[in-house]
Structures are given as C-alpha cells and as structure tokens.
Amino acid sequence: MAHIIVVGNEKGGAGKSTVSMHVATALARMGHKVSALDLDLRQKTFGRYASNRQKFLEQSGLELPSPRYHDLPEVDQEGLQPGENIFDRRLSAAVAALEPESDFIIIDCPGSHTRLSQVAHSLADTLVTPLNDSFIDFDLLAHIDTDGVKILGPSVYSEMVWNARQLRAQAGLKPIDWIVVRNRLGAQQMVNKKKMGDALDNLAKRIGFRTAPGFNERVIFRELFPRGLTLLDLKDIGVQGLNISNVAARQELRDLIRALELPGVEVDF
C-alpha cells in the first residue's frame, strides 16, 4: 500500500505547498512513484505549482522526475449512500485509485478547517505540519500563557489531529507519525527563536509530535513557483554555480527528508 503523507496546518502562509512540492519532487527524483492531491479546491496552490512544472518542462523540452498530480474525481450525488458526505467519497475514491500505482501519496490541505482536510488527516501515515516561527502560529497548536512559557492547553488544530488519531485507532491502523516543521526560521539566534523552540519541545512531549527544521526565509522559493521548479532542479536547467543560499537550502531539504523517516527512503541527493 502507498504511504500517505498529509501536509496540514489550518493557518495560511506557513509554506505547506512549498514543502509539499519539494518533498514530492525529492521522492520522485529518488526513484519513488509519487502521486499528489491538492485539497484546497479554491486556491489550488499545490495544483498550480504542479501545473506550472508540467508546462515549463514541455516548453523547455526537458524530462525531469516529477510527482503525478491528480484532481479529485467528480462523484454523482445520486450514487451516495444515505448520510454519506460527497467530499468523503471523492477523497476516498482518489486515494483508492492512486494506491496501487504509488509508493507515496502527498496530500496538501487548505489553510482552513474543511471536511476534506479533516478526513485527510485520518488517512495520514505521516503528518507534516509546517509552522512559521511565531507564537501567532503556535497558537494554532496550543494556547500559551502571557509569559510565553506555560502551556494552558491544546488548541483547535491539535484537537483535530487527536480526533484523527482516535479514528485510526478505532480502525486498527498504525498511529500517525506527526512532525511539526519549523519553517521560515531566521538566521540569527534571537530570543523569540529560543522561546519557540522551548515551547515546541514542551508541547511535543504533551501531545505527541516530533519537530524538524524546515526552510529558512529565502527569495529562491518565490522565484521557483512560476516554473514549477524545486531546489533539486536548478542544475538540470543550466544553473551551474549554485550560490551559498541555494546550497544551504538544498541542505535544509536533505535534513527535512531525513527527519521524516519515511519507509524505504534513503536520501541520495
């Protein structure tokens, strides 16, 4: 069966689609069969990223390893069982069709609470939650006291993950491996950065997730999107001498893939 990776966070702007595309493309470049779904049916940033890649490769005459992007299938309302949600059926139909031909299925969730996102979390073997290094974003995971130290209790997103874990346990499935990825880290060791690290370490022990470093804030990520490219594609399009920032970003991607501890994956880029 395919290993399902869900990239989720109910707050926008945390870099979910950038993480999704880089993880999906990295796995494809390592020889794995990767399928991709975007559950943000309105913005479809991940879907647009994949579409941009396909167009650029066709126009450039290039063939680069890529995830295979799929839209959710349409479902006839009349074919639903009594009380069945149409979004449940669309997602389950997509996953059922992709599993036989995929090693990994990457599912990018919207930056809001939706039925599709809720169901996707219950399907996750690995859950990746990109989080900006800010207590504003931390509030999505847990409420914290005014001192920035004492955790008062879990917040809405953590409760949703807990419910997804309960559903998986009831179905006899393996527990979700939840990784919170600290994204857009600043280069300097500031007081806020340390406080965030301490708070995440404290919360991780209480509600059961691992933490991993993500991507620093870099202009290159904004430049790659229109062509659907990732950091791993730069040499293939003729960029011979990577600058220091690009080299550092590639290392961040290596560290992230290793931290996910995905089955059968050995980082070789």
Short mmCIF file of C-alpha atoms in Angstrom, two decimals:
data_model
loop_
_atom_site.label_atom_id
_atom_site.label_comp_id
_atom_site.label_asym_id
_atom_site.label_seq_id
_atom_site.Cartn_x
_atom_site.Cartn_y
_atom_site.Cartn_z
CA MET A 1 0.00 0.00 0.00
CA ALA A 2 1.08 3.57 -0.61
CA HIS A 3 2.43 5.57 2.30
CA ILE A 4 0.22 8.65 2.71
CA ILE A 5 1.88 11.95 3.64
CA VAL A 6 -0.52 14.73 4.62
CA VAL A 7 0.80 18.29 4.79
CA GLY A 8 -1.59 20.20 7.02
CA ASN A 9 -1.97 23.36 9.05
CA GLU A 10 -5.18 25.36 9.41
CA LYS A 11 -3.31 28.66 9.08
CA GLY A 12 -2.33 30.01 5.67
CA GLY A 13 1.14 31.24 4.77
CA ALA A 14 3.11 28.56 6.58
CA GLY A 15 4.67 27.16 3.39
CA LYS A 16 2.58 23.99 3.03
CA SER A 17 2.60 23.96 -0.77
CA THR A 18 6.33 24.68 -0.95
CA VAL A 19 7.03 21.80 1.44
CA SER A 20 4.59 19.53 -0.43
CA MET A 21 6.19 20.18 -3.82
CA HIS A 22 9.76 19.82 -2.59
CA VAL A 23 9.08 16.61 -0.67
CA ALA A 24 7.08 15.13 -3.57
CA THR A 25 9.71 16.03 -6.17
CA ALA A 26 12.58 14.84 -3.98
CA LEU A 27 10.91 11.44 -3.58
CA ALA A 28 10.27 11.25 -7.34
CA ARG A 29 13.91 12.07 -8.04
CA MET A 30 14.95 9.24 -5.73
CA GLY A 31 13.02 6.83 -7.92
CA HIS A 32 9.77 6.53 -6.00
CA LYS A 33 6.34 6.65 -7.64
CA VAL A 34 4.67 9.72 -6.17
CA SER A 35 1.08 10.90 -6.61
CA ALA A 36 -0.18 14.29 -5.43
CA LEU A 37 -3.54 15.73 -4.39
CA ASP A 38 -4.48 19.31 -3.51
CA LEU A 39 -7.50 19.62 -1.20
CA ASP A 40 -7.68 23.40 -1.40
CA LEU A 41 -10.34 23.32 -4.11
CA ARG A 42 -10.43 27.11 -4.37
CA GLN A 43 -6.79 28.31 -4.49
CA LYS A 44 -5.07 25.03 -5.51
CA THR A 45 -1.58 26.41 -4.92
CA PHE A 46 -0.02 22.93 -4.95
CA GLY A 47 -2.01 22.08 -8.06
CA ARG A 48 -0.87 25.29 -9.73
CA TYR A 49 2.72 24.52 -8.76
CA ALA A 50 2.46 21.08 -10.41
CA SER A 51 0.74 22.57 -13.50
CA ASN A 52 3.46 25.22 -13.84
CA ARG A 53 6.07 22.47 -13.73
CA GLN A 54 4.39 20.46 -16.47
CA LYS A 55 4.07 23.50 -18.74
CA PHE A 56 7.68 24.60 -18.19
CA LEU A 57 9.08 21.13 -18.88
CA GLU A 58 7.01 20.83 -22.08
CA GLN A 59 8.10 24.27 -23.30
CA SER A 60 11.76 23.58 -22.46
CA GLY A 61 11.83 20.07 -23.87
CA LEU A 62 13.02 18.73 -20.52
CA GLU A 63 12.13 15.50 -18.78
CA LEU A 64 12.60 15.70 -15.03
CA PRO A 65 11.30 13.31 -12.36
CA SER A 66 8.01 14.72 -11.09
CA PRO A 67 5.08 13.78 -8.89
CA ARG A 68 1.91 12.88 -10.77
CA TYR A 69 -0.74 15.41 -9.86
CA HIS A 70 -4.43 14.43 -9.86
CA ASP A 71 -7.63 16.37 -9.31
CA LEU A 72 -10.27 14.82 -7.09
CA PRO A 73 -12.72 12.80 -9.18
CA GLU A 74 -16.25 14.07 -9.62
CA VAL A 75 -18.93 11.95 -7.95
CA ASP A 76 -22.58 11.56 -8.85
CA GLN A 77 -24.65 12.79 -5.90
CA GLU A 78 -27.27 10.14 -6.61
CA GLY A 79 -24.73 7.37 -6.10
CA LEU A 80 -24.04 8.30 -2.47
CA GLN A 81 -25.21 6.16 0.41
CA PRO A 82 -27.75 7.71 2.83
CA GLY A 83 -25.88 10.18 5.05
CA GLU A 84 -22.62 9.85 3.08
CA ASN A 85 -20.67 13.06 2.51
CA ILE A 86 -19.75 13.75 -1.10
CA PHE A 87 -16.28 15.02 -0.13
CA ASP A 88 -15.59 11.79 1.78
CA ARG A 89 -16.45 9.81 -1.34
CA ARG A 90 -14.34 12.00 -3.65
CA LEU A 91 -11.25 11.72 -1.45
CA SER A 92 -11.62 8.00 -0.76
CA ALA A 93 -12.14 7.35 -4.49
CA ALA A 94 -8.99 9.32 -5.34
CA VAL A 95 -6.83 7.50 -2.79
CA ALA A 96 -8.22 4.09 -3.77
CA ALA A 97 -7.38 4.74 -7.43
CA LEU A 98 -3.85 6.02 -6.69
CA GLU A 99 -2.71 3.49 -4.09
CA PRO A 100 -1.98 0.59 -6.46
CA GLU A 101 0.29 2.75 -8.65
CA SER A 102 2.03 4.82 -5.95
CA ASP A 103 4.74 4.40 -3.35
CA PHE A 104 3.74 7.71 -1.77
CA ILE A 105 0.65 9.91 -1.95
CA ILE A 106 1.23 13.55 -0.94
CA ILE A 107 -1.93 15.38 0.15
CA ASP A 108 -1.73 19.16 0.58
CA CYS A 109 -4.50 20.53 2.81
CA PRO A 110 -6.02 24.03 2.77
CA GLY A 111 -5.13 26.66 5.34
CA SER A 112 -8.56 26.35 6.98
CA HIS A 113 -10.74 23.73 8.60
CA THR A 114 -12.69 21.80 5.97
CA ARG A 115 -14.32 18.40 5.77
CA LEU A 116 -11.74 17.26 3.21
CA SER A 117 -8.87 18.29 5.46
CA GLN A 118 -10.42 16.55 8.44
CA VAL A 119 -10.81 13.27 6.56
CA ALA A 120 -7.33 13.53 5.02
CA HIS A 121 -5.75 13.79 8.47
CA SER A 122 -7.33 10.47 9.45
CA LEU A 123 -5.69 8.89 6.37
CA ALA A 124 -2.20 10.16 7.20
CA ASP A 125 0.60 7.70 7.88
CA THR A 126 2.88 10.74 8.18
CA LEU A 127 1.52 14.19 9.05
CA VAL A 128 3.75 17.17 8.28
CA THR A 129 2.73 20.49 9.84
CA PRO A 130 4.81 23.46 8.62
CA LEU A 131 4.79 26.20 11.23
CA ASN A 132 6.14 29.74 10.97
CA ASP A 133 8.50 30.54 13.83
CA SER A 134 5.94 32.74 15.56
CA PHE A 135 3.75 32.47 18.63
CA ILE A 136 0.86 33.61 16.42
CA ASP A 137 1.23 30.33 14.53
CA PHE A 138 1.99 28.39 17.70
CA ASP A 139 -1.45 29.39 18.97
CA LEU A 140 -2.93 27.02 16.41
CA LEU A 141 -1.31 24.13 18.29
CA ALA A 142 -1.74 25.29 21.87
CA HIS A 143 -2.75 28.25 23.99
CA ILE A 144 0.15 29.69 25.93
CA ASP A 145 0.30 31.98 28.96
CA THR A 146 1.43 35.61 28.75
CA ASP A 147 4.95 34.60 29.81
CA GLY A 148 5.38 32.65 26.56
CA VAL A 149 6.35 29.58 28.60
CA LYS A 150 3.38 27.96 30.35
CA ILE A 151 1.12 25.93 28.04
CA LEU A 152 -2.52 26.29 29.01
CA GLY A 153 -3.92 23.58 26.75
CA PRO A 154 -4.20 22.27 23.19
CA SER A 155 -5.80 24.43 20.51
CA VAL A 156 -8.15 23.67 17.62
CA TYR A 157 -5.70 22.07 15.21
CA SER A 158 -4.17 19.78 17.83
CA GLU A 159 -7.66 18.67 18.80
CA MET A 160 -8.42 17.83 15.17
CA VAL A 161 -5.24 15.73 14.96
CA TRP A 162 -6.23 13.98 18.20
CA ASN A 163 -9.63 13.12 16.69
CA ALA A 164 -7.90 11.77 13.55
CA ARG A 165 -5.68 9.61 15.74
CA GLN A 166 -8.74 8.25 17.52
CA LEU A 167 -10.37 7.32 14.21
CA ARG A 168 -7.24 5.50 13.08
CA ALA A 169 -7.02 3.62 16.37
CA GLN A 170 -10.65 2.54 16.06
CA ALA A 171 -9.93 1.27 12.53
CA GLY A 172 -6.89 -0.70 13.73
CA LEU A 173 -4.44 1.43 11.72
CA LYS A 174 -0.93 2.48 12.72
CA PRO A 175 -0.65 5.72 14.70
CA ILE A 176 0.05 8.93 12.80
CA ASP A 177 3.69 9.98 12.81
CA TRP A 178 3.26 13.73 13.35
CA ILE A 179 6.16 16.07 12.53
CA VAL A 180 5.94 19.81 13.17
CA VAL A 181 8.34 21.57 10.79
CA ARG A 182 9.75 24.89 11.92
CA ASN A 183 9.57 26.91 8.72
CA ARG A 184 10.92 30.34 7.77
CA LEU A 185 13.43 30.32 10.56
CA GLY A 186 15.57 33.41 10.96
CA ALA A 187 19.32 33.05 10.64
CA GLN A 188 20.03 34.73 13.96
CA GLN A 189 19.63 33.14 17.39
CA MET A 190 17.03 35.57 18.67
CA VAL A 191 15.18 35.35 22.00
CA ASN A 192 11.87 34.57 20.25
CA LYS A 193 13.51 31.73 18.31
CA LYS A 194 14.73 30.10 21.53
CA LYS A 195 11.39 30.60 23.26
CA MET A 196 9.59 29.00 20.32
CA GLY A 197 11.96 26.05 20.40
CA ASP A 198 11.45 25.53 24.14
CA ALA A 199 7.66 25.82 23.81
CA LEU A 200 7.55 23.32 20.93
CA ASP A 201 9.75 20.84 22.81
CA ASN A 202 7.47 21.13 25.82
CA LEU A 203 4.31 20.71 23.75
CA ALA A 204 5.76 17.81 21.74
CA LYS A 205 6.07 15.74 24.91
CA ARG A 206 2.49 16.53 25.93
CA ILE A 207 0.60 15.86 22.70
CA GLY A 208 2.97 13.59 20.81
CA PHE A 209 4.75 15.03 17.81
CA ARG A 210 8.32 15.31 16.60
CA THR A 211 9.93 18.55 15.48
CA ALA A 212 12.12 19.10 12.43
CA PRO A 213 13.83 22.11 10.88
CA GLY A 214 12.27 23.37 7.66
CA PHE A 215 13.28 26.09 5.23
CA ASN A 216 14.73 29.45 6.12
CA GLU A 217 13.13 32.51 4.54
CA ARG A 218 14.67 32.67 1.05
CA VAL A 219 13.79 34.57 -2.13
CA ILE A 220 14.56 31.49 -4.25
CA PHE A 221 11.30 29.79 -3.24
CA ARG A 222 9.24 32.64 -4.69
CA GLU A 223 11.25 32.54 -7.91
CA LEU A 224 10.81 28.80 -8.45
CA PHE A 225 6.99 28.68 -8.33
CA PRO A 226 6.15 30.19 -11.78
CA ARG A 227 8.19 27.46 -13.49
CA GLY A 228 7.15 24.72 -11.08
CA LEU A 229 10.75 24.02 -10.17
CA THR A 230 12.37 22.94 -6.92
CA LEU A 231 15.84 23.36 -5.49
CA LEU A 232 16.81 19.98 -6.91
CA ASP A 233 16.11 21.05 -10.50
CA LEU A 234 18.46 24.03 -10.74
CA LYS A 235 21.44 22.19 -12.24
CA ASP A 236 19.17 20.47 -14.77
CA ILE A 237 18.04 23.81 -16.17
CA GLY A 238 21.59 25.09 -16.61
CA VAL A 239 22.38 26.71 -13.26
CA GLN A 240 25.99 25.56 -12.88
CA GLY A 241 27.23 27.53 -9.91
CA LEU A 242 24.76 27.46 -7.04
CA ASN A 243 25.15 30.40 -4.67
CA ILE A 244 25.60 29.92 -0.95
CA SER A 245 21.90 30.45 -0.23
CA ASN A 246 20.87 27.79 -2.77
CA VAL A 247 23.37 25.27 -1.40
CA ALA A 248 22.14 25.92 2.14
CA ALA A 249 18.52 25.49 1.03
CA ARG A 250 19.33 22.11 -0.58
CA GLN A 251 20.86 21.01 2.71
CA GLU A 252 17.70 22.10 4.52
CA LEU A 253 15.69 19.89 2.16
CA ARG A 254 18.01 16.93 2.82
CA ASP A 255 17.62 17.43 6.56
CA LEU A 256 13.85 17.62 6.24
CA ILE A 257 13.56 14.41 4.18
CA ARG A 258 15.80 12.58 6.65
CA ALA A 259 13.76 13.87 9.59
CA LEU A 260 10.53 12.50 8.10
CA GLU A 261 11.96 8.94 8.39
CA LEU A 262 9.83 7.67 5.51
CA PRO A 263 9.86 3.93 4.83
CA GLY A 264 12.27 2.79 2.13
CA VAL A 265 13.76 6.26 1.63
CA GLU A 266 17.49 6.86 1.66
CA VAL A 267 18.44 10.45 0.88
CA ASP A 268 20.87 10.42 -2.04
CA PHE A 269 20.84 13.97 -3.39
#
